[in-house]
Short mmCIF file of C-alpha atoms in Angstrom, two decimals:
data_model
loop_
_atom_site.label_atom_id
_atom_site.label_comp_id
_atom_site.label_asym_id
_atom_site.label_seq_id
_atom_site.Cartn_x
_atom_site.Cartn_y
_atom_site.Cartn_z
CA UNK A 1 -70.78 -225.25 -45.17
CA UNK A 2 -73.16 -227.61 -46.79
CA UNK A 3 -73.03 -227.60 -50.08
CA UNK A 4 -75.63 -230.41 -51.36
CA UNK A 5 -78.78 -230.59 -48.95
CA UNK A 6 -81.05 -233.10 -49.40
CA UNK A 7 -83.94 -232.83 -46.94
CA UNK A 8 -87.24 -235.56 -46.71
CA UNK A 9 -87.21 -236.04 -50.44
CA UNK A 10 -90.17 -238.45 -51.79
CA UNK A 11 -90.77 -239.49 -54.86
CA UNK A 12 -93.18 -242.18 -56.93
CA UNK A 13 -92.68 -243.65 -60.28
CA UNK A 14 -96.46 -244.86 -61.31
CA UNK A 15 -98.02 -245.98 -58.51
CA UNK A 16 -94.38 -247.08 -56.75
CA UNK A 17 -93.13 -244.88 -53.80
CA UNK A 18 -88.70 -245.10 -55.53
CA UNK A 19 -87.50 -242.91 -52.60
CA UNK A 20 -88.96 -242.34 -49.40
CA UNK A 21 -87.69 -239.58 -47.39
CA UNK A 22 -84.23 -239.11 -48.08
CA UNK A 23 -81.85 -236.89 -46.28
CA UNK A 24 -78.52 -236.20 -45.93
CA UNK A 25 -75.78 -233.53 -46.98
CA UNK A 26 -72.21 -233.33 -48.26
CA UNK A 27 -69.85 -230.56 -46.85
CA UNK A 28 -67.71 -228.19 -48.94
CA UNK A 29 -64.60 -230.25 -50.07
CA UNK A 30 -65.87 -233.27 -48.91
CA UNK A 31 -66.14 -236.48 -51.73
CA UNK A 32 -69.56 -238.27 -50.57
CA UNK A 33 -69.93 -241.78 -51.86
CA UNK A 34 -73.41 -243.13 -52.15
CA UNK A 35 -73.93 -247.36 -52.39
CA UNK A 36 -77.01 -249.30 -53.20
CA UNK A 37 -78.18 -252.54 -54.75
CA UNK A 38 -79.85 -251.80 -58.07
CA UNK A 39 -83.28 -250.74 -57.96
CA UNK A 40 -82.25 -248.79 -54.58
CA UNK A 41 -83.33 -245.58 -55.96
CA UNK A 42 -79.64 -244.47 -56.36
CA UNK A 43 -80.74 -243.42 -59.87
CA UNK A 44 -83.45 -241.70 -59.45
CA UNK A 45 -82.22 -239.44 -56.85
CA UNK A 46 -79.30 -238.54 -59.25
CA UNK A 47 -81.64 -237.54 -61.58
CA UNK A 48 -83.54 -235.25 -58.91
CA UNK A 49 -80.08 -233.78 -58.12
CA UNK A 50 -79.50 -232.79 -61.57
CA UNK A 51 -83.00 -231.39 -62.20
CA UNK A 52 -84.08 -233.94 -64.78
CA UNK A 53 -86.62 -234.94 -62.88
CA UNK A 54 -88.67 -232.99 -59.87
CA UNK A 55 -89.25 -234.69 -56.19
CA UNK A 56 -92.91 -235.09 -54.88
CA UNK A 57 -91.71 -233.76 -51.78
CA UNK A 58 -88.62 -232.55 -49.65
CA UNK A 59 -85.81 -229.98 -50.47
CA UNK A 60 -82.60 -230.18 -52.55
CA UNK A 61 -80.18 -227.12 -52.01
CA UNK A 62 -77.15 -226.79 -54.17
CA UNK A 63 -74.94 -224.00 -52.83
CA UNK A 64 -77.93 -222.86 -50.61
CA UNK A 65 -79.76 -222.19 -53.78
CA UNK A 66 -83.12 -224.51 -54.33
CA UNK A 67 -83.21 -226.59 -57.03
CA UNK A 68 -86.64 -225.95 -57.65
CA UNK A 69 -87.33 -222.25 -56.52
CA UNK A 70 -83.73 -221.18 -57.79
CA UNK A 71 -83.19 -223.70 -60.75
CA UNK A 72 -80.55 -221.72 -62.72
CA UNK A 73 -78.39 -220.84 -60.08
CA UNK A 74 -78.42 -223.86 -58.27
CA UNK A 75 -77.85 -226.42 -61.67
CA UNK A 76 -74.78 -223.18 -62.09
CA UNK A 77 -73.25 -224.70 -59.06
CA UNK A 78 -73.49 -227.81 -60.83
CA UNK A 79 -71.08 -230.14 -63.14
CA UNK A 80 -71.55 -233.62 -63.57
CA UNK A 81 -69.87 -236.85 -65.34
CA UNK A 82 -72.34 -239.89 -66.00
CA UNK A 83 -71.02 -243.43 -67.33
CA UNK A 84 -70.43 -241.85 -70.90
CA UNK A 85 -69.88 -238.72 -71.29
CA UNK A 86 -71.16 -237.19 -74.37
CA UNK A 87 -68.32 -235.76 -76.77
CA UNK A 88 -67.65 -235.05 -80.47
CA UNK A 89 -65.75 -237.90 -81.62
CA UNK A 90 -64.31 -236.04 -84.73
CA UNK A 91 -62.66 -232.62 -82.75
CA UNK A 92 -59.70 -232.91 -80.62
CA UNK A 93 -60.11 -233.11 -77.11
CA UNK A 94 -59.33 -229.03 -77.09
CA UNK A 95 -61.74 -228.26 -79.31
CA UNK A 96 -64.45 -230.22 -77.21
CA UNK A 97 -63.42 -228.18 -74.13
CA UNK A 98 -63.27 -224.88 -76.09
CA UNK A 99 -66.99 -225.31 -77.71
CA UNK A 100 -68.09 -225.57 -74.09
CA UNK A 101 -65.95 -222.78 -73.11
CA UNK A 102 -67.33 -220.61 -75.41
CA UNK A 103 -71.52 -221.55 -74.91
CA UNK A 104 -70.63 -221.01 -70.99
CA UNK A 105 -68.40 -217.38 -72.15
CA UNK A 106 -65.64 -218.92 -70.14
CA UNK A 107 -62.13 -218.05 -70.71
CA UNK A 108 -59.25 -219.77 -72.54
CA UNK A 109 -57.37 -219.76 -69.24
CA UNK A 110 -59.97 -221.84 -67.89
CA UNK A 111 -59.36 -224.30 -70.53
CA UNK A 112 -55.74 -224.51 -70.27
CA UNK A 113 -55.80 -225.14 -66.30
CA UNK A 114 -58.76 -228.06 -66.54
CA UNK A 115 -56.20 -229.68 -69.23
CA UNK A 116 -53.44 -229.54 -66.80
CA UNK A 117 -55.71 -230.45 -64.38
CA UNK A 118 -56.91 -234.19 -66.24
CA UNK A 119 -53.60 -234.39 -67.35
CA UNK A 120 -54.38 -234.76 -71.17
CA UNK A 121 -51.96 -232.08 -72.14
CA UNK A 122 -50.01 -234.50 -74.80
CA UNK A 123 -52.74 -235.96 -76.26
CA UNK A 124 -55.42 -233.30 -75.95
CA UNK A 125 -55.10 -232.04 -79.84
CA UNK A 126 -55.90 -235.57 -81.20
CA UNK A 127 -59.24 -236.47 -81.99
CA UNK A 128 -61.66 -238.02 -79.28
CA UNK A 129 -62.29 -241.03 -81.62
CA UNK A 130 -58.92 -241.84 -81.15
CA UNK A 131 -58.77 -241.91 -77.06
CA UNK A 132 -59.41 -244.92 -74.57
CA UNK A 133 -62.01 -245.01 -72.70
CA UNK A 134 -60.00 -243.57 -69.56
CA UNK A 135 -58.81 -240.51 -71.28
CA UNK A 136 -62.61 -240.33 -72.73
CA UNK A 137 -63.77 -240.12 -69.03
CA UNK A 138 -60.74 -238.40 -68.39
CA UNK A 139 -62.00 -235.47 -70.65
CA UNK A 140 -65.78 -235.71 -69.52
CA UNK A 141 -64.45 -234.95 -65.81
CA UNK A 142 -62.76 -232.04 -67.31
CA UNK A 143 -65.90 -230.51 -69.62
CA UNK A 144 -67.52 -230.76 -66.30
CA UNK A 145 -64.71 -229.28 -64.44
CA UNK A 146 -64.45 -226.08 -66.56
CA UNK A 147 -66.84 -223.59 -64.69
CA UNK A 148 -65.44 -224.49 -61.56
CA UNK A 149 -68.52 -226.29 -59.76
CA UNK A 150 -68.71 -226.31 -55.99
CA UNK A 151 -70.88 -229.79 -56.70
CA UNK A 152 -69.35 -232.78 -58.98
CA UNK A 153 -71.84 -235.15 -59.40
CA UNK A 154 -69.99 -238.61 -60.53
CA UNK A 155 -72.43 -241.93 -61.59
CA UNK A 156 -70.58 -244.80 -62.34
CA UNK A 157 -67.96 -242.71 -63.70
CA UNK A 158 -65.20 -245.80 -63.73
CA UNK A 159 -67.54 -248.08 -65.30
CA UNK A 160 -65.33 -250.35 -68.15
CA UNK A 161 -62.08 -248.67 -67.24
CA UNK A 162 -58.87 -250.91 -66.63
CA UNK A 163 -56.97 -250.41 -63.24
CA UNK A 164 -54.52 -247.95 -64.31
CA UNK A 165 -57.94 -245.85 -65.66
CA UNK A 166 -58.96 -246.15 -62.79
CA UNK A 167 -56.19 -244.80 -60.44
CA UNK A 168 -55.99 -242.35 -62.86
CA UNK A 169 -59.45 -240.79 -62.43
CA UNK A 170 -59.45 -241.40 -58.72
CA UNK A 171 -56.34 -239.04 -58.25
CA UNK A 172 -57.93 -236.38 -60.69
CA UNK A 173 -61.36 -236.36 -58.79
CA UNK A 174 -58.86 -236.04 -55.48
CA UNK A 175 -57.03 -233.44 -56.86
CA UNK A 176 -59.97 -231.44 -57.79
CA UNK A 177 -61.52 -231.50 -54.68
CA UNK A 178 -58.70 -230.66 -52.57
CA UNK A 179 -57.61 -227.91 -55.50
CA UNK A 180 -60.86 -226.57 -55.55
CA UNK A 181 -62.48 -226.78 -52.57
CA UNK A 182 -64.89 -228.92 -54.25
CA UNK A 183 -67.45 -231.46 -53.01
CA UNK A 184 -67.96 -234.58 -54.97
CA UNK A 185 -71.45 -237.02 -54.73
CA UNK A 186 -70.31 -240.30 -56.41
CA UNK A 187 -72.69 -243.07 -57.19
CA UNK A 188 -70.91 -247.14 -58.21
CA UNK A 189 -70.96 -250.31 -57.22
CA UNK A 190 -67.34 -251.13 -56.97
CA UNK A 191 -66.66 -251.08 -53.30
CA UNK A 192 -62.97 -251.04 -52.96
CA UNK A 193 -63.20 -247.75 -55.55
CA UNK A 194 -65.39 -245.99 -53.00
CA UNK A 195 -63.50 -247.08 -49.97
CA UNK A 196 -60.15 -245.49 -51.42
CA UNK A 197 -61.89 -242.57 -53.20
CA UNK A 198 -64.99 -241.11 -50.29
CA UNK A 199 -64.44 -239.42 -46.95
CA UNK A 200 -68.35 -240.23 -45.83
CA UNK A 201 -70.68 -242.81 -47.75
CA UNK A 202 -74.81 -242.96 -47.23
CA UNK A 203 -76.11 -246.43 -48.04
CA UNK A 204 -79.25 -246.31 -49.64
CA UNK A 205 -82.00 -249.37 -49.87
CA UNK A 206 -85.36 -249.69 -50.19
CA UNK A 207 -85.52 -246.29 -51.12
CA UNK A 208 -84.29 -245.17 -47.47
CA UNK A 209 -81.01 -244.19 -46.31
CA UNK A 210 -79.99 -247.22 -44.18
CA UNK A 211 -76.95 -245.33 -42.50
CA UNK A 212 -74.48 -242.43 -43.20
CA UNK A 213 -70.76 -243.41 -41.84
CA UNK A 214 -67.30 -242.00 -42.36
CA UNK A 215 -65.28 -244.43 -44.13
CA UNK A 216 -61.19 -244.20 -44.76
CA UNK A 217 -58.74 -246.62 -46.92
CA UNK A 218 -58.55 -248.22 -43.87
CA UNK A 219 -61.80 -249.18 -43.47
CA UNK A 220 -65.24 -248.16 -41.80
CA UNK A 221 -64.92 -245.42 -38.63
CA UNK A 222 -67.62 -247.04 -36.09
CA UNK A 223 -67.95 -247.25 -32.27
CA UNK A 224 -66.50 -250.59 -32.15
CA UNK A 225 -63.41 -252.05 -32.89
CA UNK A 226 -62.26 -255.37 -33.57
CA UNK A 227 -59.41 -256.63 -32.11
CA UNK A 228 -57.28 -259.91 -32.38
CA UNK A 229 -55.38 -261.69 -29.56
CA UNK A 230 -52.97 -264.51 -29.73
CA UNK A 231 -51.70 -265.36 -26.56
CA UNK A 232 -49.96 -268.14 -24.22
CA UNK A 233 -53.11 -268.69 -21.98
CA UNK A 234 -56.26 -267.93 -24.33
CA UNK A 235 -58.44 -269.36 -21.24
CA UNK A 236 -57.14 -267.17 -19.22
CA UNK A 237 -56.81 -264.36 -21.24
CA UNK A 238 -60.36 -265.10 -22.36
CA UNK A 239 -61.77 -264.49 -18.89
CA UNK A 240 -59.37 -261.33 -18.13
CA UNK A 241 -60.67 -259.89 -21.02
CA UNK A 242 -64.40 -260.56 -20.70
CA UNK A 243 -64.15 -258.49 -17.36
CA UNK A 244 -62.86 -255.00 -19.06
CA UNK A 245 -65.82 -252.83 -19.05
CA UNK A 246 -64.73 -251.74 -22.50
CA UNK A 247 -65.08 -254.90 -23.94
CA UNK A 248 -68.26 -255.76 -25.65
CA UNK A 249 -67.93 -259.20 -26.82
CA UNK A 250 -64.68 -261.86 -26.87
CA UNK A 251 -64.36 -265.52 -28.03
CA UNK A 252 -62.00 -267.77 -29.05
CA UNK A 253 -61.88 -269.04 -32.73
CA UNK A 254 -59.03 -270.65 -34.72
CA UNK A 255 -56.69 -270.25 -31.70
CA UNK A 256 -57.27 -266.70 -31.40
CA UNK A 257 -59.48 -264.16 -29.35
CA UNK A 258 -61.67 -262.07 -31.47
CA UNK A 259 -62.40 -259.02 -29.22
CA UNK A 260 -65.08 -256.32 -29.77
CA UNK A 261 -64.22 -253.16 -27.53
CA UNK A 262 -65.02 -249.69 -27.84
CA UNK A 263 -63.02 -247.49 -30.65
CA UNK A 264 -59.98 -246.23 -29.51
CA UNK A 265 -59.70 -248.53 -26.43
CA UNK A 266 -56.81 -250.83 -28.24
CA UNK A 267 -54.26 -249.58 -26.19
CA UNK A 268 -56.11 -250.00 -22.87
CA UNK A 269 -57.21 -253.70 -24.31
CA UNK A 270 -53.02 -253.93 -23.87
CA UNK A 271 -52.16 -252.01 -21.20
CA UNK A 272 -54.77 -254.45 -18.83
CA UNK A 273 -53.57 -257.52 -20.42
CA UNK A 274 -49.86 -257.08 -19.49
CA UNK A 275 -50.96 -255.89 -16.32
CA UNK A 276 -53.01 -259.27 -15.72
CA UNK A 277 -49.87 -260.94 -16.68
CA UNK A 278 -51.52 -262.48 -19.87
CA UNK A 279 -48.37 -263.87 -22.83
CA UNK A 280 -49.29 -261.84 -25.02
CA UNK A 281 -47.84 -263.29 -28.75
CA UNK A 282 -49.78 -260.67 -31.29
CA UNK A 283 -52.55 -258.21 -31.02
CA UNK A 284 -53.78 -256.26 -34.07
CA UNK A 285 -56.74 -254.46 -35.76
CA UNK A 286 -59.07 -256.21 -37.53
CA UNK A 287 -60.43 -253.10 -40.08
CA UNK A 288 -63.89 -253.36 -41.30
CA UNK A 289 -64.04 -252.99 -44.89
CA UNK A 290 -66.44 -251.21 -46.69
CA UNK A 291 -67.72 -254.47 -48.40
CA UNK A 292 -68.46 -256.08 -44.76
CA UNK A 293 -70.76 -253.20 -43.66
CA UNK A 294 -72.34 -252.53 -47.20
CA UNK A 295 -73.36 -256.29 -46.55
CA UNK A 296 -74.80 -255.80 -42.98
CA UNK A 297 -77.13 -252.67 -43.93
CA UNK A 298 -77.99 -253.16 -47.61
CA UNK A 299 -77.91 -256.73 -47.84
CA UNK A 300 -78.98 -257.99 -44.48
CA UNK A 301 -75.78 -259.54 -43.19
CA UNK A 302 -72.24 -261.48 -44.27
CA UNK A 303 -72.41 -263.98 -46.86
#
């Protein structure tokens, strides 16, 4: 099930076309990362998500419910964390949580499994003015958290948070989707967070989405691999493997062969090798990071 659907959405600022044509969707459960330069149009289209502002054209679904024929129960579907989250500074982190709780008619239980949930439970009577900025954030997740949204909509939510802060929130927004069955659209600019955080990411430029692609803490899932090769005879093993039909590019650089086959063929890329009597000293993966293909679609190649 689809629970964000985002269909040929257009919109102008002025005179300026910001987005043209978006689509794309994020599953039930799924945490959808979405990358872009600024002036992308990564902001804007949060806004439309969150019904702040209305697109010229195209469709945005939340829980099958239109955000513009069905506002209320679509935006009911709907919590969401931006880079500071707005709380009272002089109540304790409870009583922030139960003021919400009580404009939404929620119950206390709810309350008491989001602070479990955040993991604020020993501080979470002490005033707001006295928390980091983590445990800030850590609290605005859970505000958004309390009526139990199928759609978490994240922007920039580690912005100014130290690494620890930042492993912190990353397990929490984990935890909640997994918990909760519950999808998650996060917008930043630090790579390596939406690498370890995001099942799929879109990459958005120009207003267009350049390319939607699974991505793991591994790196990027694509067609190709890239494999390296040290072995005895690179000449030779050079010429072997240019004749695989699998193999889609090879050359030698720094004393190694840098082979591009199709995914999943590393084994076979062996297998012949060792059957073409090749010395083979070391063969391994070369993983595309997230930062490598960001730079290819958004930024027009490696610098």
């Amino acid at each position: 099930m689809n629970v964000l659907e985002v269909k040929g959405v257009k919109k102008k600022l002025g005179k300026k076309q910001i987005i043209k044509g978006v689509s794309f969707e994020v599953e039930e459960g799924e945490i959808f990362g979405f990358l872009g330069p600024n002036g992308a149009g990564k902001t804007t289209t949060i806004r439309m998500l969150v019904g702040l502002i209305k697109p010229d054209e195209g469709i945005i679904k939340i829980a099958g419910h239109d955000i513009q024929k069905d506002r209320e129960n679509a935006l009911a579907n709907l919590g969401a964390v931006v880079e500071n989250p707005e709380l009272y500074g002089y109540l304790s982190g409870r009583e922030n949580l139960m003021q919400i709780a009580r404009v939404r008619k929620l119950k206390k239980q709810n309350v008491d499994e989001v602070i479990e949930l955040i993991g604020l439970h020993d501080r979470i009577d002490d005033k707001v003015k006295k928390y980091s900025l983590g445990m800030k954030q850590r609290l605005g997740l859970g505000a958004a958290l309390l009526g139990e949204p199928k759609l978490m909509i994240l922007d920039e939510p580690t912005n100014g948070l130290d690494p620890s802060g930042i492993l912190d929130f990353r397990e929490i927004v984990k935890k909640a989707a997994k918990e909760r069955g519950m999808s998650v659209f996060v917008s930043s600019h630090i790579l390596s967070e939406v690498q370890h955080l995001c099942d799929r990411v879109a990459f958005i430029n120009g207003g267009e989405i350049k390319s939607v692609e699974s991505v793991s803490e591994d790196g990027m899932a694509t067609e190709k691999e890239t494999m390296v090769v040290a072995t005895t005879e690179d000449n030779k093993a050079l010429d072997v493997v240019k004749s695989f039909d699998f193999v889609h590019t090879a050359n030698i650089n720094d004393g190694q062969i840098i082979v591009s086959i199709k995914s999943g063929y590393s084994p076979k890329l062996v297998e012949e090798l060792v059957k073409s009597n090749v010395g083979i000293v070391e063969v391994y993966k070369r993983h595309k990071g997230l930062e490598q293909r960001y730079m290819e679609l958004v930024e027009g190649g490696v610098r």
